[in-house]
Short mmCIF file of C-alpha atoms in Angstrom, two decimals:
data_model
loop_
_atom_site.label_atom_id
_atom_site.label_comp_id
_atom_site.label_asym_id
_atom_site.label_seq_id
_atom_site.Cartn_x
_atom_site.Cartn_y
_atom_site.Cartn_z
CA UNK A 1277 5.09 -55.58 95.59
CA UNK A 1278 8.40 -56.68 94.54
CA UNK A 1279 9.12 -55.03 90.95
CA UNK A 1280 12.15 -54.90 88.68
CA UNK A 1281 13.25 -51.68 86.94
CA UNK A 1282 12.90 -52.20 83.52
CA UNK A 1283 14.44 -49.04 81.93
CA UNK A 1284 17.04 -50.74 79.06
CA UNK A 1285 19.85 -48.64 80.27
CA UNK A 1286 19.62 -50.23 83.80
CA UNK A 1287 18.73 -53.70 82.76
CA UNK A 1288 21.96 -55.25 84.09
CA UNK A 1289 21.92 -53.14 87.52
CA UNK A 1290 18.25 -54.06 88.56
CA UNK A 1291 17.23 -57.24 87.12
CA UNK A 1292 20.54 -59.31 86.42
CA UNK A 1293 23.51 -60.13 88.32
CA UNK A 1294 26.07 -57.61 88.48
CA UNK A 1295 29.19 -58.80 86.35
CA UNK A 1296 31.89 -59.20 89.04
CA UNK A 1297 29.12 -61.57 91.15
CA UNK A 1298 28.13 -63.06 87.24
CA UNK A 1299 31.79 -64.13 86.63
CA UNK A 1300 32.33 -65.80 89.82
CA UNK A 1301 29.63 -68.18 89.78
CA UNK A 1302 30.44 -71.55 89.01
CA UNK A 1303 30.30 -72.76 84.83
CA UNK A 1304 28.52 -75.75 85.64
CA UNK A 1305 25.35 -73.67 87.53
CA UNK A 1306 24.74 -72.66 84.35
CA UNK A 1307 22.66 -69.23 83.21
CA UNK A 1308 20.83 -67.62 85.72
CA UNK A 1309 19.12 -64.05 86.54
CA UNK A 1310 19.74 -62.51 89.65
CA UNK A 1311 15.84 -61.05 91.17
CA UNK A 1312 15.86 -58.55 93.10
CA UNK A 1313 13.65 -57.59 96.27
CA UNK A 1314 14.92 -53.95 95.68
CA UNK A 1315 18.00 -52.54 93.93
CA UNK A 1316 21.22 -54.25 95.11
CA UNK A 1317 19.30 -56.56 97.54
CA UNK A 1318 18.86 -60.25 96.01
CA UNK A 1319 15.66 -61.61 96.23
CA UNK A 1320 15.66 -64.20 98.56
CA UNK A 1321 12.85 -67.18 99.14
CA UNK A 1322 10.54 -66.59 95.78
CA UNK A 1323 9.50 -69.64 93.64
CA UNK A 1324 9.96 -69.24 90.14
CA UNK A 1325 9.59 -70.96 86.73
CA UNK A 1326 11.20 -70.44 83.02
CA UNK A 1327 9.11 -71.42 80.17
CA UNK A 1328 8.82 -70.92 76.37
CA UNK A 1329 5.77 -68.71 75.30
CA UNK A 1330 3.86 -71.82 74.35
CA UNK A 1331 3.92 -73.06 78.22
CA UNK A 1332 6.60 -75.48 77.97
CA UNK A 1333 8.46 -75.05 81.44
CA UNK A 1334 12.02 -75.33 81.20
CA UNK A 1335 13.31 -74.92 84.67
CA UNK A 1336 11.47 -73.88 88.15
CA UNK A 1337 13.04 -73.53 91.58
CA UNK A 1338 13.24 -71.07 94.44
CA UNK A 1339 15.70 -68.36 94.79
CA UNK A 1340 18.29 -68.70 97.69
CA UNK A 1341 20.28 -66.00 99.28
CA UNK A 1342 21.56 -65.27 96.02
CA UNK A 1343 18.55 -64.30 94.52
CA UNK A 1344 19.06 -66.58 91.33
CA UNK A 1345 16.71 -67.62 89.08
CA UNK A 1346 18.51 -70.83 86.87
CA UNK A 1347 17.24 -70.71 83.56
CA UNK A 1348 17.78 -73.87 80.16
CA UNK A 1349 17.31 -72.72 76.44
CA UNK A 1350 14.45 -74.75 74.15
CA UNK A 1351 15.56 -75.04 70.54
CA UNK A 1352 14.00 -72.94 68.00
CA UNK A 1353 12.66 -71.07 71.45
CA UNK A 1354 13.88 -67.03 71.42
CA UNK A 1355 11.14 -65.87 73.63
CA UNK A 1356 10.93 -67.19 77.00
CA UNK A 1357 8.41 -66.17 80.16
CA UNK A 1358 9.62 -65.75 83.61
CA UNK A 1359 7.04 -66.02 86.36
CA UNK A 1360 7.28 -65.61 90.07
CA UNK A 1361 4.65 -64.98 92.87
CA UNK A 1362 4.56 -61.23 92.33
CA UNK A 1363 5.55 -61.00 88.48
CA UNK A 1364 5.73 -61.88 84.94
CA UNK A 1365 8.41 -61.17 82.35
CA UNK A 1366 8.94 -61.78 78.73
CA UNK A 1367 12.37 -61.95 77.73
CA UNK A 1368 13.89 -62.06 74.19
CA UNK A 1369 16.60 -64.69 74.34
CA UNK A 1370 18.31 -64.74 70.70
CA UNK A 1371 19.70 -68.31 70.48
CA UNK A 1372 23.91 -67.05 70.31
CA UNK A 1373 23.12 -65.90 73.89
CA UNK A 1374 23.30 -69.74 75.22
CA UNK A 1375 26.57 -69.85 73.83
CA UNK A 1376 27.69 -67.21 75.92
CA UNK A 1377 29.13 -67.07 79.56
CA UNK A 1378 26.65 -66.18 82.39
CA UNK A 1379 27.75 -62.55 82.52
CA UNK A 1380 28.08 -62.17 78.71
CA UNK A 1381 24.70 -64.20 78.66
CA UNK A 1382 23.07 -61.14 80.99
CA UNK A 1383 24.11 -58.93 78.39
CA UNK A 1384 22.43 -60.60 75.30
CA UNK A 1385 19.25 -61.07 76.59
CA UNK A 1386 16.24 -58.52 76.29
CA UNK A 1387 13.63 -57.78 78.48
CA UNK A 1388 10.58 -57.32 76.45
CA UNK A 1389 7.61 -56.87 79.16
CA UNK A 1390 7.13 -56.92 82.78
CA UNK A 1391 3.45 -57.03 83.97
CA UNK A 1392 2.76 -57.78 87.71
CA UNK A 1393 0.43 -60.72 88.49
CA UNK A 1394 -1.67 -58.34 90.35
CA UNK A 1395 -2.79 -56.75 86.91
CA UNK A 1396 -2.57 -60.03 85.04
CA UNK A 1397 -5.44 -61.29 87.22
CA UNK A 1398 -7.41 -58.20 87.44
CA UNK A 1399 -7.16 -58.64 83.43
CA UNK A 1400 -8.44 -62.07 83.14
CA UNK A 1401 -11.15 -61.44 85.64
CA UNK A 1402 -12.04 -58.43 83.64
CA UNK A 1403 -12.15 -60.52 80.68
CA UNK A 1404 -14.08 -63.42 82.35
CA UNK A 1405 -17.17 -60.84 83.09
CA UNK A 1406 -16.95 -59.55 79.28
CA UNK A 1407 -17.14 -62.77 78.07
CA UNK A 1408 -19.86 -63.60 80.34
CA UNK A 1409 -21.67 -60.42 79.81
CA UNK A 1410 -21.89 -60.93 76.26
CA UNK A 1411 -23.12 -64.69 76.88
CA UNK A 1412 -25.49 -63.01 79.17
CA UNK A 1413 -26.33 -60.35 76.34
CA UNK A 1414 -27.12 -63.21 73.76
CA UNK A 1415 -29.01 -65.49 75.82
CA UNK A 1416 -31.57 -62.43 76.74
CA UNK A 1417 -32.04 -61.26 72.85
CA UNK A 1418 -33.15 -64.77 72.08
CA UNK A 1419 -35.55 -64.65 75.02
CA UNK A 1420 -36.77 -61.01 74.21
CA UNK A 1421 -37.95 -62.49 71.03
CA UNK A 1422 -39.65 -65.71 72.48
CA UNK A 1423 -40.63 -63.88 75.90
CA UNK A 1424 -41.87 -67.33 77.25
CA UNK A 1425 -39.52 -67.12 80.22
CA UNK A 1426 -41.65 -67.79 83.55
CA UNK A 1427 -42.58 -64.41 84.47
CA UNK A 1428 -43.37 -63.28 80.90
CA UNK A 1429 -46.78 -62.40 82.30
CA UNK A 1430 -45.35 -59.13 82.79
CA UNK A 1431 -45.24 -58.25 79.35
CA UNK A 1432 -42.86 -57.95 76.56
CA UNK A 1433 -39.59 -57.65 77.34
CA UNK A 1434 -37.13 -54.90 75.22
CA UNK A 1435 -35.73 -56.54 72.49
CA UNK A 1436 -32.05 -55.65 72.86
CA UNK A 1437 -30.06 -55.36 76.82
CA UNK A 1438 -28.86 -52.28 77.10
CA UNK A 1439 -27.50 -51.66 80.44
CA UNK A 1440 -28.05 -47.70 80.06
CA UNK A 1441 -31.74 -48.29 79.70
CA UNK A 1442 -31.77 -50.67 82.40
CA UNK A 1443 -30.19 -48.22 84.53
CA UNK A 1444 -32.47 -45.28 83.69
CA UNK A 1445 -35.71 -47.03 84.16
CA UNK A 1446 -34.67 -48.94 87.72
CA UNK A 1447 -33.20 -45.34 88.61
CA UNK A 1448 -36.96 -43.89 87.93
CA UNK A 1449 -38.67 -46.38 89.68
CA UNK A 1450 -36.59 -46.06 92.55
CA UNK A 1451 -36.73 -42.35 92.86
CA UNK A 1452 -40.64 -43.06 92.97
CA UNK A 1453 -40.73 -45.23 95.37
CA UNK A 1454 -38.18 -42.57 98.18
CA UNK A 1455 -40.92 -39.65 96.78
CA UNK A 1456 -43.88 -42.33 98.45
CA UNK A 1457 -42.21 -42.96 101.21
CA UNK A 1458 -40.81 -39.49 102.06
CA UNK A 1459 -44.57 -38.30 101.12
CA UNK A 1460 -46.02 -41.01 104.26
CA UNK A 1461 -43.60 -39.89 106.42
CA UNK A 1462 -44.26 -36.56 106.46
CA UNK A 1463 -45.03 -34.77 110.08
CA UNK A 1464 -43.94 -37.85 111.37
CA UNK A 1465 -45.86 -40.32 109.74
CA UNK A 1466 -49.18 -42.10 110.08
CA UNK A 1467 -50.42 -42.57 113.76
CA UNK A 1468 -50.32 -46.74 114.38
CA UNK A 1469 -53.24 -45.89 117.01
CA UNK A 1470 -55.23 -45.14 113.99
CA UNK A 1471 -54.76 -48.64 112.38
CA UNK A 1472 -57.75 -50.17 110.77
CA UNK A 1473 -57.87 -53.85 109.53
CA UNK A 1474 -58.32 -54.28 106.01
CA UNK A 1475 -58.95 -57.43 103.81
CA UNK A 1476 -55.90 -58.44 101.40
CA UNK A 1477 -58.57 -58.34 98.83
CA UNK A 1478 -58.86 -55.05 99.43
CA UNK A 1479 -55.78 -53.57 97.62
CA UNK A 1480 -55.89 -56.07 94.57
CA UNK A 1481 -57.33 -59.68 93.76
CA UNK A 1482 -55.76 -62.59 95.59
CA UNK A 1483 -56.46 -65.87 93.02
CA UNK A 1484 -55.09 -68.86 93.86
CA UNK A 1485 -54.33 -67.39 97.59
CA UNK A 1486 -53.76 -70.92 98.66
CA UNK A 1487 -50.39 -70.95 96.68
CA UNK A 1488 -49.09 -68.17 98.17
CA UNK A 1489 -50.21 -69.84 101.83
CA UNK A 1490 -47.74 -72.44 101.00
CA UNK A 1491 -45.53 -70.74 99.73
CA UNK A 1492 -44.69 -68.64 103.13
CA UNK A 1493 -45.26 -72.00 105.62
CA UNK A 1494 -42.38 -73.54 103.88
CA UNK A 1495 -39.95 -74.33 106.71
CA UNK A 1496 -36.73 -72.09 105.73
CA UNK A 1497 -34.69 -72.10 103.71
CA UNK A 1498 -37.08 -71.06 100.79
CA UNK A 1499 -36.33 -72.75 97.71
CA UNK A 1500 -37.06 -71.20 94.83
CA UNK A 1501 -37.41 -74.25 92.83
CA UNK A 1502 -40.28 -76.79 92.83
CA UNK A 1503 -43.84 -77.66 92.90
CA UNK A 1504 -44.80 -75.13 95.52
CA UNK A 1505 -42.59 -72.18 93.97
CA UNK A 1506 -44.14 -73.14 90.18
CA UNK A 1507 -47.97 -72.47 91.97
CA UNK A 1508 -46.45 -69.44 93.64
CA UNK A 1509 -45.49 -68.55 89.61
CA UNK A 1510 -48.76 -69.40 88.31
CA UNK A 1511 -50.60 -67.59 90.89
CA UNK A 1512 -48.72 -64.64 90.21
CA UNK A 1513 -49.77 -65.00 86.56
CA UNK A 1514 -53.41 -64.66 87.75
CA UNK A 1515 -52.56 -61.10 88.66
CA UNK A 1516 -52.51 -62.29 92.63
CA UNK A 1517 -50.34 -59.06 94.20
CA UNK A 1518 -49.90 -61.25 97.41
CA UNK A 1519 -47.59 -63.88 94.85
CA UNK A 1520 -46.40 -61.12 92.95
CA UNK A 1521 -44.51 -59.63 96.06
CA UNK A 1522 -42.95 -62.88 96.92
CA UNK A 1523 -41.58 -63.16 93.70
CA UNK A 1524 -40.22 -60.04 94.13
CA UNK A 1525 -38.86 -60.28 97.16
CA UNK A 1526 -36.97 -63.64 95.68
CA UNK A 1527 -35.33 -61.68 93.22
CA UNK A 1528 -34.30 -59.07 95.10
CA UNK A 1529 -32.89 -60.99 97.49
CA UNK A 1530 -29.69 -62.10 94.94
CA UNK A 1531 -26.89 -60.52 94.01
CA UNK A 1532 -27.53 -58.35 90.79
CA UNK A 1533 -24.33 -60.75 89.70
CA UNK A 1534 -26.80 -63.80 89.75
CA UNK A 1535 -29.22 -62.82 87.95
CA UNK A 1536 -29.78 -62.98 84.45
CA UNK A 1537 -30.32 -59.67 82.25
CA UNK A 1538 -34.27 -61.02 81.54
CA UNK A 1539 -34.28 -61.38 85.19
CA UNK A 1540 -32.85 -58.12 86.13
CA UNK A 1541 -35.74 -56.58 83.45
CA UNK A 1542 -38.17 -58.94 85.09
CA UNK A 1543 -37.40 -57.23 88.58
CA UNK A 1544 -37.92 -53.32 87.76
CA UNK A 1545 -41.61 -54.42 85.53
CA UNK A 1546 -42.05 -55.87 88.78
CA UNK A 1547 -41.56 -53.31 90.99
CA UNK A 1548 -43.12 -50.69 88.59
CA UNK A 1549 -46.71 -53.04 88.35
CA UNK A 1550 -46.45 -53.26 92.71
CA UNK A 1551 -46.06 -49.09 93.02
CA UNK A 1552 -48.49 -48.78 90.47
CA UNK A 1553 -51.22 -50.38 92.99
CA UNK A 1554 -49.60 -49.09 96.18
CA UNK A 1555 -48.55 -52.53 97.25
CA UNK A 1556 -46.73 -51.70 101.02
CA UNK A 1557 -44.50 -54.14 101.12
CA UNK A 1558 -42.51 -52.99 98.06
CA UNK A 1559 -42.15 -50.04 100.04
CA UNK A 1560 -40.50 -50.82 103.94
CA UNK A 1561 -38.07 -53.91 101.42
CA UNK A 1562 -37.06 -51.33 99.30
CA UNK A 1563 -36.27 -48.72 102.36
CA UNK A 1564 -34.69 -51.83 103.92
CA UNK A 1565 -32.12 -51.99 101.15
CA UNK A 1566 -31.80 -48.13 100.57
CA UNK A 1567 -32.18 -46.97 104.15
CA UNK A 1568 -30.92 -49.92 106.67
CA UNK A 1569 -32.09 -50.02 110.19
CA UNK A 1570 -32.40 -47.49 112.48
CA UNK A 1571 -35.50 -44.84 113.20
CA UNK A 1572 -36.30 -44.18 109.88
CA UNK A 1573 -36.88 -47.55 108.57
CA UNK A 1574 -39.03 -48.43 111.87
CA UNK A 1575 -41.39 -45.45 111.12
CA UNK A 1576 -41.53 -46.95 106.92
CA UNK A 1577 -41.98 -50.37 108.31
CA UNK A 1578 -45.08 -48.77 109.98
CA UNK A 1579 -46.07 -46.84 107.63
CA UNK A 1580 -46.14 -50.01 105.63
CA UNK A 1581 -48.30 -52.16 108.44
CA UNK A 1582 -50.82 -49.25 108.28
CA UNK A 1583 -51.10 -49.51 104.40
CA UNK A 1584 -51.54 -53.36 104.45
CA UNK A 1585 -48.49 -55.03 104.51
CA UNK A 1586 -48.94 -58.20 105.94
CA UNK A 1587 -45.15 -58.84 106.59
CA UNK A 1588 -45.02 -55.10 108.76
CA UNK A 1589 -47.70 -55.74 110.45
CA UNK A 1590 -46.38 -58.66 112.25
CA UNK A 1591 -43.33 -57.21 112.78
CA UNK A 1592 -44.52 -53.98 113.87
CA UNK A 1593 -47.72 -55.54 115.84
CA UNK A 1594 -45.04 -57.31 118.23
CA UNK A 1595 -43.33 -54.23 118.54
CA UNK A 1596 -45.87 -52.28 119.81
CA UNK A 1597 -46.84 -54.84 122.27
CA UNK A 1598 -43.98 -53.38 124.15
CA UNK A 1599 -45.35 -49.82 124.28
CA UNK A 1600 -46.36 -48.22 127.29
CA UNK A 1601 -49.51 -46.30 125.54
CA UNK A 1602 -52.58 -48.45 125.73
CA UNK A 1603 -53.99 -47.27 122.87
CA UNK A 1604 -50.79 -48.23 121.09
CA UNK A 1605 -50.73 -51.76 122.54
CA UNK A 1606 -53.64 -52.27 121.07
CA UNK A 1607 -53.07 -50.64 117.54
CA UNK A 1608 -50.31 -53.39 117.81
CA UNK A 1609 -52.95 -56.52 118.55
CA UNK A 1610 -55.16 -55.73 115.94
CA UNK A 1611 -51.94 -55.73 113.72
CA UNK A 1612 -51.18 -59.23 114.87
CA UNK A 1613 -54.72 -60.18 114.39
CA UNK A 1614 -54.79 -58.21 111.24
CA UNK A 1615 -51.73 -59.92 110.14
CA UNK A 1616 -52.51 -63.71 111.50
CA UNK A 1617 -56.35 -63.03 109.41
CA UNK A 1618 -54.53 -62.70 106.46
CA UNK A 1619 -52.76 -65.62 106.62
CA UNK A 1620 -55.89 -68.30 107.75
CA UNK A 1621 -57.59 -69.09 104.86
CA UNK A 1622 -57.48 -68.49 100.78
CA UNK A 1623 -59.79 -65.77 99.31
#
């Protein structure tokens, strides 16, 4: 990154002309810094502007072979910004100094601060997510207190954000869910040629099953918006687990960045309410995101079709289908037929 030195004592050496090179430039160019790409080589090729502090620009160009930077005075003006693509400088210009030659001019003015525009962006971008954190911060006391948002069916929500409490409680549920998981793996995990069919309704009540139906035939992409995705809410409401995973999976699936603080609360109460029941599908998405592929999320995906997940059994019904074990091939087809069951008719 091209950088000036800005010690005082070497002001005129690394940021301005030298004065032998200052006193032969021509009166009518007029006052000018000399940039350098390092000490004693001019920075060549780097746009530039001169402005007052208020953002009046007063000059802009492109340094040449000289490395000049041509610079006008603004009356009243004694503090002046210099910007180019890698920096930003403040300089005190007291107004005598325009009455000056160029080299005595490079004397008179001060540098004040030099911040690269590296740092000035990290800066605003760090002060764009404060400002929006706090927005984010307000928003979800005012909806703590109402706690009508669309998945208040969960409960009440804390009344203040506190991103420390956040953190603990999605740490806890997390280190519940890898005890479950390492706890069904164990000894290698469940044998799939054991797999017995069980009824959806047999690991929680399924109202308003028909909304969930439709909400997993929607051609892709899923939008999480509209008439089917408001039944998909409502059937959740009813306490239907099937709905209640799908919402969770939608909220998992964005960045932590989109979502708002209620909805970041939303998604632990969530996830706490589906490991309270044992729901398996929490389970081989939450290894998914924790784990990745490989052999150890194929045995939790089956571990998962073995304790009901629909979604796993599919996946690992086809799977098996490819296995040269009889007895697993046809663990796998009463997976699929499991799998397509569950997805027929409402209950």
């Amino acid at each position: 990154m091209l950088k000036l030195i800005t010690g005082s004592t070497l002001l005129t050496l690394s940021l301005l002309s030298p004065l032998a090179q200052a006193a032969d430039a021509p009166a009518a160019a007029g006052h000018y810094l000399t940039l350098y790409a390092v000490p004693g080589v001019p920075l060549d090729d780097d746009p530039y502007t001169w402005s007052t502090a208020g953002g009046k620009q007063l000059t802009k160009g492109v340094t040449k072979a000289d490395g000049r930077a041509y610079l006008k005075g603004d009356a009243g003006v004694e503090t002046y910004i210099l910007e180019t693509l890698s920096m930003r400088r403040t300089f005190a210009v007291p107004a005598r100094c325009w009455q000056e030659t160029p080299a005595a001019f490079q004397s008179c003015l001060k540098l004040k601060h030099s911040t690269s525009q590296y740092d000035l962006k990290q800066d605003a971008e760090t002060l764009a997510r404060e400002k929006n954190q706090q927005a984010k911060a307000a928003a979800y006391v005012l909806a703590a207190r109402a706690n009508d948002d669309a998945l208040a069916w969960l409960g009440k929500l804390p009344p203040q954000w506190s991103m420390q409490e956040h953190a603990r409680r999605l740490l806890s549920i997390g280190e519940k869910l890898q005890r479950h998981i390492a706890d069904g793996l164990r000894q290698g995990g469940p044998d799939a040629r054991q797999f017995v069919c069980k009824a959806p309704t047999a690991y929680d009540a399924l109202p308003q099953q028909q909304a969930v139906l439709a909400y997993q035939l929607q051609p892709p992409p899923e939008l999480h918006a509209g008439a089917v995705w408001e039944q998909l809410l409502a059937a959740a409401a009813q306490g239907n687990w099937m709905a209640r995973l799908e919402v969770y999976y939608a909220l998992a699936e964005r960045k932590v960045s989109e979502l708002s603080y209620v909805e970041q609360v939303r998604l632990v109460q969530l996830m706490e309410w589906l490991h309270q029941r044992e729901i398996a599908g929490l389970y081989s998405f939450f290894s998914a995101r924790t784990i990745g592929d490989g052999a150890t999320q194929e045995r939790v995906e089956r571990l998962a079709a073995m304790q009901g997940s629909v979604m796993d059994q599919s996946a690992v019904g086809t799977l098996l289908q490819d296995e040269d074990d009889p007895a697993l091939v046809a663990a796998g087809k009463r997976m699929l037929d499991c799998a397509a069951k569950a997805m027929q008719a409402p209950r």
